[in-house]
């Protein structure tokens, strides 16, 4: 996405929550890839955490994480050698002043923290004030519901310009998700049939084999709807359904996303009928025995957190009226099915004489591995009048950078194109609010499925 452009605007990257899983598993490997891509000439890295850690231990951690993202080049070595760790309470204005003083050049502050802590840290930052040009990067979920997201946006607007706020959604850094733009807008053939006139339904599925993986502290308060659908999948849906932007700059792209999200509502306005939810019980995935979600350490079973969610949305505009968008995501499922499937309508008339019943043409964009397949009907090999199915199949090359490398390239060049604008985040919360409240009230029963299955048997 940023081919030869240097990403040198930021002098110091400060990671809040540096001792956490997100920093170790995703952020730092992404940073290592970016440093290796020749797009950066120098950077100071400061890790900040609540727990004590020596500089030596921190550098070892950074080295391990960089290695997991690829080879460590000269620049990455230099960044590690100069990097240091600061123990601090990010909700304390005094500690934040100390951190800002240690930064060199323009700082980017990355909040790899739970949403409730991020909210408190932003309140403290408002008291401290920020050096001109400071960039803030905030991980999802942004707020814990519409009200808290709006309040956080209002607060941020008081002390940092919107153009310097990067609300991170790493799905926007995934090469396949970005390829949706090329596929749709750089080819004449798809856009002509990209509407309710020709499309029957769209399915966006992100099934994972991963289970809770020790994240109860965050996940048990979020659940599949907030963790995946409210954020990532609605953003993917926006890319699939938006009107063609006139350019790929931040205003145009995010404007098109916001516009289509404003038109998106729970299917037929019925929050009870439009969604279903389930939670996994004990089972086995690829030989790994998993306990029931409700028995996992840190889970409060009474909270009835769903680990699988399916919701149908409608985009109420001229292009999409009447087309259901099915969004589904779940954990501890048998298959790692991560794809977008566009199902086309049947032909208006099949010439008499063909044998066999043609299925609908389907365009499948797979996220893991990245590729595109077009399932079409053709004449069969043996009997030419007997219809057969063929798949036109292409692999997408993976991008040079992984999603977090791409996201960090945007942050370190302060280009917000691949981050979420304030209204986009709020629309995503607004869209799921009726479903969240129906589920919280218990209006939709919590089904169960065995870990390692396809989901509840009654759903099939
Ligand atoms: C994260 C969710 O944002 O995205 C996780 O919190 C999920 O629960 C992950 O597993 C999926 O994205 P990826 O890129 O790791 O497959």
Short mmCIF file of C-alpha atoms and ligand atoms in Angstrom, two decimals:
data_model
loop_
_atom_site.label_atom_id
_atom_site.label_comp_id
_atom_site.label_asym_id
_atom_site.label_seq_id
_atom_site.Cartn_x
_atom_site.Cartn_y
_atom_site.Cartn_z
CA UNK A 1 0.00 0.00 0.00
CA UNK A 2 2.93 2.37 0.68
CA UNK A 3 5.37 1.11 -1.97
CA UNK A 4 8.38 3.39 -1.99
CA UNK A 5 7.17 6.04 0.36
CA UNK A 6 9.31 6.56 3.44
CA UNK A 7 7.45 6.43 6.73
CA UNK A 8 9.73 8.72 8.67
CA UNK A 9 7.47 11.35 10.20
CA UNK A 10 7.54 9.77 13.64
CA UNK A 11 10.71 9.89 15.74
CA UNK A 12 9.65 7.72 18.69
CA UNK A 13 7.15 4.89 18.91
CA UNK A 14 5.87 4.43 22.45
CA UNK A 15 3.99 1.18 23.10
CA UNK A 16 1.65 1.26 26.10
CA UNK A 17 0.95 -2.28 27.27
CA UNK A 18 4.42 -3.33 26.07
CA UNK A 19 4.49 -6.42 28.30
CA UNK A 20 1.23 -7.75 26.84
CA UNK A 21 0.35 -10.42 24.32
CA UNK A 22 -0.66 -8.04 21.54
CA UNK A 23 2.70 -6.26 21.59
CA UNK A 24 4.67 -9.52 21.62
CA UNK A 25 2.62 -11.50 19.10
CA UNK A 26 1.49 -8.90 16.58
CA UNK A 27 2.78 -5.35 16.97
CA UNK A 28 6.50 -5.96 17.41
CA UNK A 29 6.72 -8.60 14.64
CA UNK A 30 4.94 -6.09 12.35
CA UNK A 31 7.42 -3.40 13.38
CA UNK A 32 10.34 -5.74 12.67
CA UNK A 33 8.98 -6.35 9.13
CA UNK A 34 8.53 -2.64 8.54
CA UNK A 35 12.08 -1.87 9.69
CA UNK A 36 13.34 -4.52 7.32
CA UNK A 37 11.41 -3.04 4.35
CA UNK A 38 13.77 -0.08 3.80
CA UNK A 39 11.00 2.42 4.35
CA UNK A 40 12.24 3.72 7.62
CA UNK A 41 15.63 5.23 8.33
CA UNK A 42 15.53 5.56 12.10
CA UNK A 43 13.20 5.13 15.06
CA UNK A 44 13.31 5.20 18.84
CA UNK A 45 11.24 2.53 20.54
CA UNK A 46 10.01 2.84 24.12
CA UNK A 47 8.05 0.08 25.80
CA UNK A 48 5.79 1.12 28.67
CA UNK A 49 4.15 -1.26 31.12
CA UNK A 50 2.70 -1.42 34.62
CA UNK A 51 5.03 -4.23 35.71
CA UNK A 52 8.77 -3.81 36.23
CA UNK A 53 11.13 -5.05 33.49
CA UNK A 54 14.82 -4.35 32.92
CA UNK A 55 15.95 -2.82 29.63
CA UNK A 56 17.85 -6.04 28.93
CA UNK A 57 14.72 -8.17 29.39
CA UNK A 58 12.72 -5.78 27.20
CA UNK A 59 15.33 -5.86 24.40
CA UNK A 60 15.32 -9.66 24.56
CA UNK A 61 11.55 -9.61 24.20
CA UNK A 62 11.72 -7.25 21.24
CA UNK A 63 14.39 -9.41 19.60
CA UNK A 64 12.27 -12.57 19.97
CA UNK A 65 9.22 -10.80 18.54
CA UNK A 66 11.13 -9.25 15.63
CA UNK A 67 12.53 -12.70 14.81
CA UNK A 68 9.04 -14.17 14.69
CA UNK A 69 8.16 -11.62 11.94
CA UNK A 70 11.20 -12.38 9.75
CA UNK A 71 14.94 -11.71 9.62
CA UNK A 72 16.40 -8.91 11.74
CA UNK A 73 18.24 -6.36 9.58
CA UNK A 74 20.72 -3.62 10.57
CA UNK A 75 18.09 -1.01 11.28
CA UNK A 76 16.11 -3.38 13.49
CA UNK A 77 19.33 -4.21 15.40
CA UNK A 78 19.99 -0.51 15.94
CA UNK A 79 16.41 0.09 17.12
CA UNK A 80 16.68 -2.77 19.62
CA UNK A 81 20.04 -1.54 20.94
CA UNK A 82 18.63 1.93 21.69
CA UNK A 83 15.23 0.80 22.90
CA UNK A 84 14.26 0.95 26.53
CA UNK A 85 11.46 0.08 28.89
CA UNK A 86 9.67 2.41 31.31
CA UNK A 87 7.57 1.17 34.18
CA UNK A 88 4.61 3.51 34.50
CA UNK A 89 0.95 3.90 35.32
CA UNK A 90 -0.53 5.26 32.10
CA UNK A 91 -3.49 6.70 33.96
CA UNK A 92 -1.17 9.01 35.93
CA UNK A 93 -0.48 12.45 34.36
CA UNK A 94 2.96 12.59 36.06
CA UNK A 95 4.01 9.27 34.55
CA UNK A 96 2.76 10.34 31.13
CA UNK A 97 4.81 13.57 31.33
CA UNK A 98 7.89 11.50 32.13
CA UNK A 99 7.26 9.30 29.08
CA UNK A 100 6.67 12.22 26.72
CA UNK A 101 9.89 13.87 27.90
CA UNK A 102 11.83 10.70 27.08
CA UNK A 103 10.54 10.65 23.47
CA UNK A 104 12.67 12.16 20.69
CA UNK A 105 11.18 13.85 17.64
CA UNK A 106 7.44 13.53 17.08
CA UNK A 107 6.01 10.68 19.17
CA UNK A 108 3.39 8.10 18.22
CA UNK A 109 1.65 6.63 21.26
CA UNK A 110 0.27 3.14 20.65
CA UNK A 111 -2.36 2.00 23.16
CA UNK A 112 -2.10 -1.78 23.20
CA UNK A 113 -4.36 -1.80 26.27
CA UNK A 114 -7.83 -2.99 27.27
CA UNK A 115 -10.49 -0.41 26.25
CA UNK A 116 -11.31 0.63 29.85
CA UNK A 117 -7.63 1.45 30.57
CA UNK A 118 -7.29 3.30 27.25
CA UNK A 119 -10.25 5.50 28.23
CA UNK A 120 -8.57 6.38 31.58
CA UNK A 121 -5.18 6.95 29.91
CA UNK A 122 -6.75 9.37 27.41
CA UNK A 123 -8.37 11.29 30.28
CA UNK A 124 -4.93 11.63 31.89
CA UNK A 125 -3.32 12.65 28.57
CA UNK A 126 -5.86 15.42 28.14
CA UNK A 127 -4.59 16.92 31.41
CA UNK A 128 -0.96 16.64 30.29
CA UNK A 129 -1.39 17.98 26.75
CA UNK A 130 0.51 16.62 23.77
CA UNK A 131 3.51 17.91 21.79
CA UNK A 132 2.36 19.25 18.38
CA UNK A 133 1.91 16.53 15.77
CA UNK A 134 1.74 13.62 18.25
CA UNK A 135 0.00 10.61 16.75
CA UNK A 136 -2.30 8.39 18.82
CA UNK A 137 -2.94 4.79 17.80
CA UNK A 138 -5.80 3.02 19.57
CA UNK A 139 -6.50 -0.68 19.36
CA UNK A 140 -9.97 -2.09 18.97
CA UNK A 141 -12.44 -2.36 20.51
CA UNK A 142 -12.73 1.39 20.54
CA UNK A 143 -14.88 1.93 23.63
CA UNK A 144 -17.10 -0.78 24.99
CA UNK A 145 -20.35 0.38 23.38
CA UNK A 146 -21.74 3.30 21.37
CA UNK A 147 -21.95 5.59 24.38
CA UNK A 148 -18.35 5.04 25.54
CA UNK A 149 -17.03 5.26 21.96
CA UNK A 150 -18.79 8.62 21.48
CA UNK A 151 -17.48 9.88 24.83
CA UNK A 152 -13.92 8.81 23.97
CA UNK A 153 -14.15 10.48 20.56
CA UNK A 154 -15.41 13.70 22.16
CA UNK A 155 -12.56 13.64 24.64
CA UNK A 156 -9.90 12.99 21.99
CA UNK A 157 -11.30 15.78 19.81
CA UNK A 158 -10.55 18.23 22.64
CA UNK A 159 -6.79 17.71 22.56
CA UNK A 160 -5.72 15.99 19.33
CA UNK A 161 -6.80 16.65 15.71
CA UNK A 162 -8.75 13.81 14.08
CA UNK A 163 -6.09 13.44 11.36
CA UNK A 164 -3.55 12.35 14.00
CA UNK A 165 -5.82 9.68 15.55
CA UNK A 166 -5.36 6.17 14.20
CA UNK A 167 -8.11 3.81 15.33
CA UNK A 168 -6.50 0.55 14.42
CA UNK A 169 -8.35 -2.28 12.68
CA UNK A 170 -5.70 -4.69 11.47
CA UNK A 171 -8.16 -6.23 8.98
CA UNK A 172 -7.65 -3.05 6.94
CA UNK A 173 -3.97 -4.02 6.74
CA UNK A 174 -4.72 -7.53 5.45
CA UNK A 175 -3.64 -7.80 1.83
CA UNK A 176 -6.79 -9.67 0.80
CA UNK A 177 -9.05 -7.04 2.28
CA UNK A 178 -7.11 -4.37 0.38
CA UNK A 179 -7.35 -6.51 -2.74
CA UNK A 180 -11.14 -6.07 -2.61
CA UNK A 181 -10.52 -2.52 -3.77
CA UNK A 182 -8.46 -3.60 -6.77
CA UNK A 183 -10.82 -6.40 -7.69
CA UNK A 184 -13.90 -4.19 -7.54
CA UNK A 185 -12.63 -0.88 -8.82
CA UNK A 186 -9.85 -1.74 -11.26
CA UNK A 187 -11.97 -4.17 -13.32
CA UNK A 188 -15.01 -3.26 -15.33
CA UNK A 189 -16.57 -6.73 -15.13
CA UNK A 190 -17.46 -6.95 -11.43
CA UNK A 191 -18.82 -3.49 -10.74
CA UNK A 192 -21.48 -3.94 -13.47
CA UNK A 193 -23.10 -6.84 -11.58
CA UNK A 194 -22.37 -5.57 -8.06
CA UNK A 195 -25.92 -4.83 -6.93
CA UNK A 196 -29.22 -6.28 -5.80
CA UNK A 197 -30.15 -6.76 -9.43
CA UNK A 198 -27.61 -9.56 -9.78
CA UNK A 199 -26.55 -10.56 -6.27
CA UNK A 200 -28.63 -12.85 -4.06
CA UNK A 201 -26.63 -12.65 -0.82
CA UNK A 202 -23.20 -11.98 0.63
CA UNK A 203 -21.60 -14.12 3.37
CA UNK A 204 -18.62 -12.89 5.36
CA UNK A 205 -17.31 -15.68 7.56
CA UNK A 206 -14.38 -15.77 9.95
CA UNK A 207 -14.36 -19.15 11.70
CA UNK A 208 -11.30 -19.85 13.85
CA UNK A 209 -9.91 -23.02 15.35
CA UNK A 210 -8.31 -20.91 18.08
CA UNK A 211 -10.23 -20.86 21.34
CA UNK A 212 -9.87 -18.49 24.29
CA UNK A 213 -6.06 -18.75 24.40
CA UNK A 214 -5.80 -17.22 27.89
CA UNK A 215 -7.63 -13.99 26.91
CA UNK A 216 -10.59 -14.31 29.32
CA UNK A 217 -9.87 -10.90 30.90
CA UNK A 218 -10.73 -9.20 27.61
CA UNK A 219 -12.81 -11.71 25.67
CA UNK A 220 -15.33 -12.63 28.36
CA UNK A 221 -16.52 -9.01 28.42
CA UNK A 222 -16.52 -8.73 24.63
CA UNK A 223 -17.73 -11.96 23.00
CA UNK A 224 -17.73 -12.82 19.30
CA UNK A 225 -20.14 -10.05 18.31
CA UNK A 226 -18.00 -7.23 19.70
CA UNK A 227 -14.62 -8.88 19.16
CA UNK A 228 -15.11 -9.64 15.47
CA UNK A 229 -18.42 -8.50 13.93
CA UNK A 230 -18.71 -5.00 15.41
CA UNK A 231 -15.20 -4.24 14.26
CA UNK A 232 -13.44 -6.31 11.63
CA UNK A 233 -16.30 -7.88 9.73
CA UNK A 234 -18.38 -4.73 9.38
CA UNK A 235 -15.30 -3.02 7.99
CA UNK A 236 -14.85 -5.83 5.46
CA UNK A 237 -18.54 -5.53 4.61
CA UNK A 238 -18.09 -1.80 4.05
CA UNK A 239 -15.27 -2.50 1.58
CA UNK A 240 -17.52 -4.95 -0.27
CA UNK A 241 -20.59 -2.73 -0.35
CA UNK A 242 -19.29 0.85 -0.59
CA UNK A 243 -19.67 3.11 -3.60
CA UNK A 244 -16.50 3.60 -5.68
CA UNK A 245 -14.38 6.31 -4.04
CA UNK A 246 -12.86 8.83 -6.43
CA UNK A 247 -9.41 8.32 -4.89
CA UNK A 248 -7.76 6.12 -2.29
CA UNK A 249 -6.84 9.00 -0.03
CA UNK A 250 -8.00 8.97 3.55
CA UNK A 251 -10.97 11.33 3.09
CA UNK A 252 -12.39 9.62 0.02
CA UNK A 253 -11.92 6.03 1.15
CA UNK A 254 -13.17 6.59 4.67
CA UNK A 255 -15.99 8.77 3.38
CA UNK A 256 -17.25 5.92 1.18
CA UNK A 257 -16.97 3.49 4.11
CA UNK A 258 -18.89 5.82 6.42
CA UNK A 259 -21.61 6.38 3.83
CA UNK A 260 -22.36 2.69 3.35
CA UNK A 261 -22.22 1.99 7.08
CA UNK A 262 -24.78 4.75 7.69
CA UNK A 263 -27.12 2.82 5.42
CA UNK A 264 -26.53 -0.48 7.25
CA UNK A 265 -29.10 -1.85 9.69
CA UNK A 266 -30.08 -5.06 11.36
CA UNK A 267 -31.96 -7.14 8.78
CA UNK A 268 -35.63 -6.12 8.58
CA UNK A 269 -35.19 -4.15 11.82
CA UNK A 270 -35.74 -7.34 13.84
CA UNK A 271 -32.82 -7.73 16.27
CA UNK A 272 -34.19 -10.99 17.68
CA UNK A 273 -34.65 -12.74 14.34
CA UNK A 274 -31.51 -11.29 12.70
CA UNK A 275 -28.93 -12.86 14.98
CA UNK A 276 -28.02 -16.05 16.78
CA UNK A 277 -25.36 -16.86 19.31
CA UNK A 278 -23.69 -19.89 20.83
CA UNK A 279 -20.94 -20.91 23.22
CA UNK A 280 -18.62 -23.89 22.92
CA UNK A 281 -18.64 -26.86 25.26
CA UNK A 282 -15.71 -29.27 25.75
CA UNK A 283 -14.31 -30.92 22.64
CA UNK A 284 -11.22 -31.65 20.57
CA UNK A 285 -9.64 -29.66 17.73
CA UNK A 286 -6.81 -31.20 15.72
CA UNK A 287 -6.02 -33.60 18.58
CA UNK A 288 -6.08 -30.79 21.17
CA UNK A 289 -8.62 -31.34 23.97
CA UNK A 290 -10.37 -28.13 24.97
CA UNK A 291 -12.38 -27.49 28.13
CA UNK A 292 -15.83 -25.93 27.86
CA UNK A 293 -15.60 -22.14 27.48
CA UNK A 294 -17.61 -21.74 30.70
CA UNK A 295 -14.95 -23.72 32.59
CA UNK A 296 -11.97 -21.68 31.33
CA UNK A 297 -10.00 -19.74 33.96
CA UNK A 298 -11.26 -16.17 34.29
CA UNK A 299 -14.64 -16.81 32.61
CA UNK A 300 -17.84 -15.88 34.43
CA UNK A 301 -20.37 -18.38 32.99
CA UNK A 302 -23.28 -16.22 34.16
CA UNK A 303 -22.20 -13.52 31.76
CA UNK A 304 -23.34 -15.84 28.94
CA UNK A 305 -20.62 -14.62 26.57
CA UNK A 306 -21.05 -15.99 23.06
CA UNK A 307 -18.06 -17.55 21.27
CA UNK A 308 -19.94 -17.83 17.97
CA UNK A 309 -22.15 -15.12 16.51
CA UNK A 310 -24.10 -14.84 13.27
CA UNK A 311 -25.93 -11.69 12.30
CA UNK A 312 -27.73 -10.60 9.14
CA UNK A 313 -27.53 -6.98 8.07
CA UNK A 314 -29.12 -5.06 5.22
CA UNK A 315 -27.66 -2.09 3.39
CA UNK A 316 -30.67 0.08 2.84
CA UNK A 317 -29.84 1.96 -0.34
CA UNK A 318 -30.63 1.73 -4.05
CA UNK A 319 -27.73 -0.60 -4.83
CA UNK A 320 -28.31 -3.17 -2.09
CA UNK A 321 -32.00 -3.08 -1.06
CA UNK A 322 -33.16 -6.64 -0.31
CA UNK A 323 -29.70 -8.30 -0.26
CA UNK A 324 -28.85 -9.96 3.07
CA UNK A 325 -25.26 -9.68 4.31
CA UNK A 326 -24.60 -12.63 6.63
CA UNK A 327 -21.69 -11.99 9.00
CA UNK A 328 -20.42 -14.85 11.14
CA UNK A 329 -17.45 -15.40 13.40
CA UNK A 330 -16.66 -17.96 16.03
CA UNK A 331 -13.92 -19.68 17.98
CA UNK A 332 -13.03 -23.36 18.54
CA UNK A 333 -14.64 -24.46 15.27
CA UNK A 334 -13.61 -27.42 13.17
CA UNK A 335 -12.54 -25.46 10.09
CA UNK A 336 -10.58 -22.30 9.70
CA UNK A 337 -13.05 -20.92 7.16
CA UNK A 338 -12.26 -17.25 6.55
CA UNK A 339 -13.87 -15.94 3.40
CA UNK A 340 -16.28 -13.62 1.67
CA UNK A 341 -18.74 -15.32 -0.66
CA UNK A 342 -20.86 -13.37 -3.13
CA UNK A 343 -23.73 -15.51 -4.40
CA UNK A 344 -25.20 -14.34 -7.69
CA UNK A 345 -28.82 -14.74 -8.72
CA UNK A 346 -29.82 -17.51 -11.09
CA UNK A 347 -29.95 -16.67 -14.77
CA UNK A 348 -33.38 -15.27 -15.77
CA UNK A 349 -33.81 -18.05 -18.35
CA UNK A 350 -31.81 -21.22 -18.91
CA UNK A 351 -32.03 -22.27 -22.58
CA UNK A 352 -34.18 -25.40 -22.95
CA UNK A 353 -32.05 -28.42 -23.72
CA UNK A 354 -29.50 -28.12 -20.95
CA UNK A 355 -29.48 -31.07 -18.57
CA UNK A 356 -28.84 -30.63 -14.87
CA UNK A 357 -29.69 -27.82 -12.52
CA UNK A 358 -27.13 -25.02 -12.46
CA UNK A 359 -26.10 -23.72 -9.06
CA UNK A 360 -25.64 -19.99 -8.66
CA UNK A 361 -22.34 -18.46 -9.73
CA UNK A 362 -20.27 -17.59 -6.66
CA UNK A 363 -17.31 -15.31 -6.17
CA UNK A 364 -15.25 -16.42 -3.19
CA UNK A 365 -12.52 -14.24 -1.70
CA UNK A 366 -10.53 -16.28 0.80
CA UNK A 367 -8.62 -14.64 3.60
CA UNK A 368 -6.47 -17.55 4.69
CA UNK A 369 -4.86 -18.54 2.33
CA UNK A 370 -5.40 -15.39 0.28
CA UNK A 371 -7.10 -15.99 -3.05
CA UNK A 372 -10.12 -15.55 -5.29
CA UNK A 373 -12.26 -18.26 -6.80
CA UNK A 374 -15.12 -17.93 -9.22
CA UNK A 375 -17.49 -20.91 -9.28
CA UNK A 376 -19.35 -21.04 -12.58
CA UNK A 377 -21.53 -23.40 -14.62
CA UNK A 378 -20.06 -24.77 -17.84
CA UNK A 379 -20.85 -27.48 -20.32
CA UNK A 380 -19.84 -30.91 -19.10
CA UNK A 381 -16.97 -32.92 -20.53
CA UNK A 382 -18.85 -36.10 -21.48
CA UNK A 383 -22.21 -34.76 -22.58
CA UNK A 384 -21.78 -31.14 -23.74
CA UNK A 385 -25.40 -30.33 -22.86
CA UNK A 386 -25.05 -31.57 -19.32
CA UNK A 387 -24.09 -28.69 -17.00
CA UNK A 388 -20.99 -29.05 -14.89
CA UNK A 389 -19.30 -26.85 -12.31
CA UNK A 390 -15.85 -25.28 -12.78
CA UNK A 391 -13.76 -23.17 -10.47
CA UNK A 392 -11.50 -20.40 -11.75
CA UNK A 393 -8.96 -20.20 -8.99
CA UNK A 394 -6.14 -17.70 -8.30
CA UNK A 395 -3.86 -17.24 -5.32
CA UNK A 396 -3.23 -13.69 -4.20
CA UNK A 397 0.39 -13.14 -3.35
CA UNK A 398 0.80 -12.15 0.27
CA UNK A 399 1.80 -8.53 0.81
CA UNK A 400 5.39 -7.65 1.69
CA UNK A 401 4.18 -6.62 5.15
CA UNK A 402 1.74 -8.46 7.38
CA UNK A 403 -1.38 -6.60 8.61
CA UNK A 404 0.39 -5.01 11.59
CA UNK A 405 3.37 -3.97 9.45
CA UNK A 406 0.93 -2.23 7.11
CA UNK A 407 -0.96 -0.63 10.00
CA UNK A 408 2.32 0.62 11.54
CA UNK A 409 3.44 2.02 8.18
CA UNK A 410 0.30 4.16 8.25
CA UNK A 411 0.92 5.27 11.83
CA UNK A 412 4.61 6.10 11.41
CA UNK A 413 3.90 8.16 8.29
CA UNK A 414 0.78 9.58 9.96
CA UNK A 415 -1.35 8.57 6.98
CA UNK A 416 -4.76 7.61 8.42
CA UNK A 417 -6.07 5.91 5.25
CA UNK A 418 -5.97 2.45 6.81
CA UNK A 419 -7.33 3.46 10.18
CA UNK A 420 -10.92 4.04 11.19
CA UNK A 421 -12.40 7.52 11.29
CA UNK A 422 -14.44 8.56 14.31
CA UNK A 423 -17.80 8.29 12.50
CA UNK A 424 -16.92 4.87 11.06
CA UNK A 425 -16.27 3.46 14.53
CA UNK A 426 -19.46 4.98 15.90
CA UNK A 427 -21.53 3.64 12.99
CA UNK A 428 -20.18 0.14 13.65
CA UNK A 429 -21.33 0.38 17.26
CA UNK A 430 -24.68 1.90 16.23
CA UNK A 431 -25.29 -0.98 13.80
CA UNK A 432 -24.80 -3.74 16.40
CA UNK A 433 -26.46 -1.95 19.34
CA UNK A 434 -29.97 -3.50 18.82
CA UNK A 435 -28.41 -6.98 18.66
CA UNK A 436 -26.27 -6.38 21.74
CA UNK A 437 -29.25 -5.23 23.76
CA UNK A 438 -31.48 -8.10 22.58
CA UNK A 439 -28.75 -10.57 23.62
CA UNK A 440 -28.10 -8.85 26.94
CA UNK A 441 -31.80 -9.00 27.76
CA UNK A 442 -31.74 -12.73 27.01
CA UNK A 443 -34.24 -12.32 24.13
CA UNK A 444 -32.12 -14.71 22.01
CA UNK A 445 -31.19 -18.02 23.58
CA UNK A 446 -27.53 -19.00 23.90
CA UNK A 447 -27.05 -22.22 21.93
CA UNK A 448 -24.12 -24.58 22.46
CA UNK A 449 -21.71 -26.44 20.18
CA UNK A 450 -18.90 -28.84 20.92
CA UNK A 451 -15.42 -27.40 20.43
CA UNK A 452 -14.12 -28.82 17.15
CA UNK A 453 -17.57 -28.99 15.52
CA UNK A 454 -19.13 -26.85 12.78
CA UNK A 455 -21.32 -25.02 15.30
CA UNK A 456 -24.71 -25.92 16.83
CA UNK A 457 -26.35 -28.83 15.03
CA UNK A 458 -29.65 -26.94 15.02
CA UNK A 459 -28.11 -24.16 12.91
CA UNK A 460 -27.35 -26.36 9.94
C1 LIG B 1 -8.46 -10.00 16.82
C2 LIG B 1 -9.45 -10.66 17.75
O1 LIG B 1 -8.77 -8.64 16.68
O2 LIG B 1 -8.50 -10.64 15.55
C3 LIG B 1 -9.11 -12.12 17.90
O3 LIG B 1 -9.42 -10.02 19.02
C4 LIG B 1 -9.04 -12.81 16.55
O4 LIG B 1 -10.05 -12.77 18.74
C5 LIG B 1 -8.13 -12.02 15.60
O5 LIG B 1 -8.53 -14.10 16.75
C6 LIG B 1 -8.22 -12.59 14.19
O6 LIG B 1 -7.35 -11.93 13.33
P1 LIG B 1 -6.03 -12.64 12.79
O7 LIG B 1 -5.44 -11.65 11.87
O8 LIG B 1 -5.18 -12.94 13.98
O9 LIG B 1 -6.48 -13.88 12.10
#
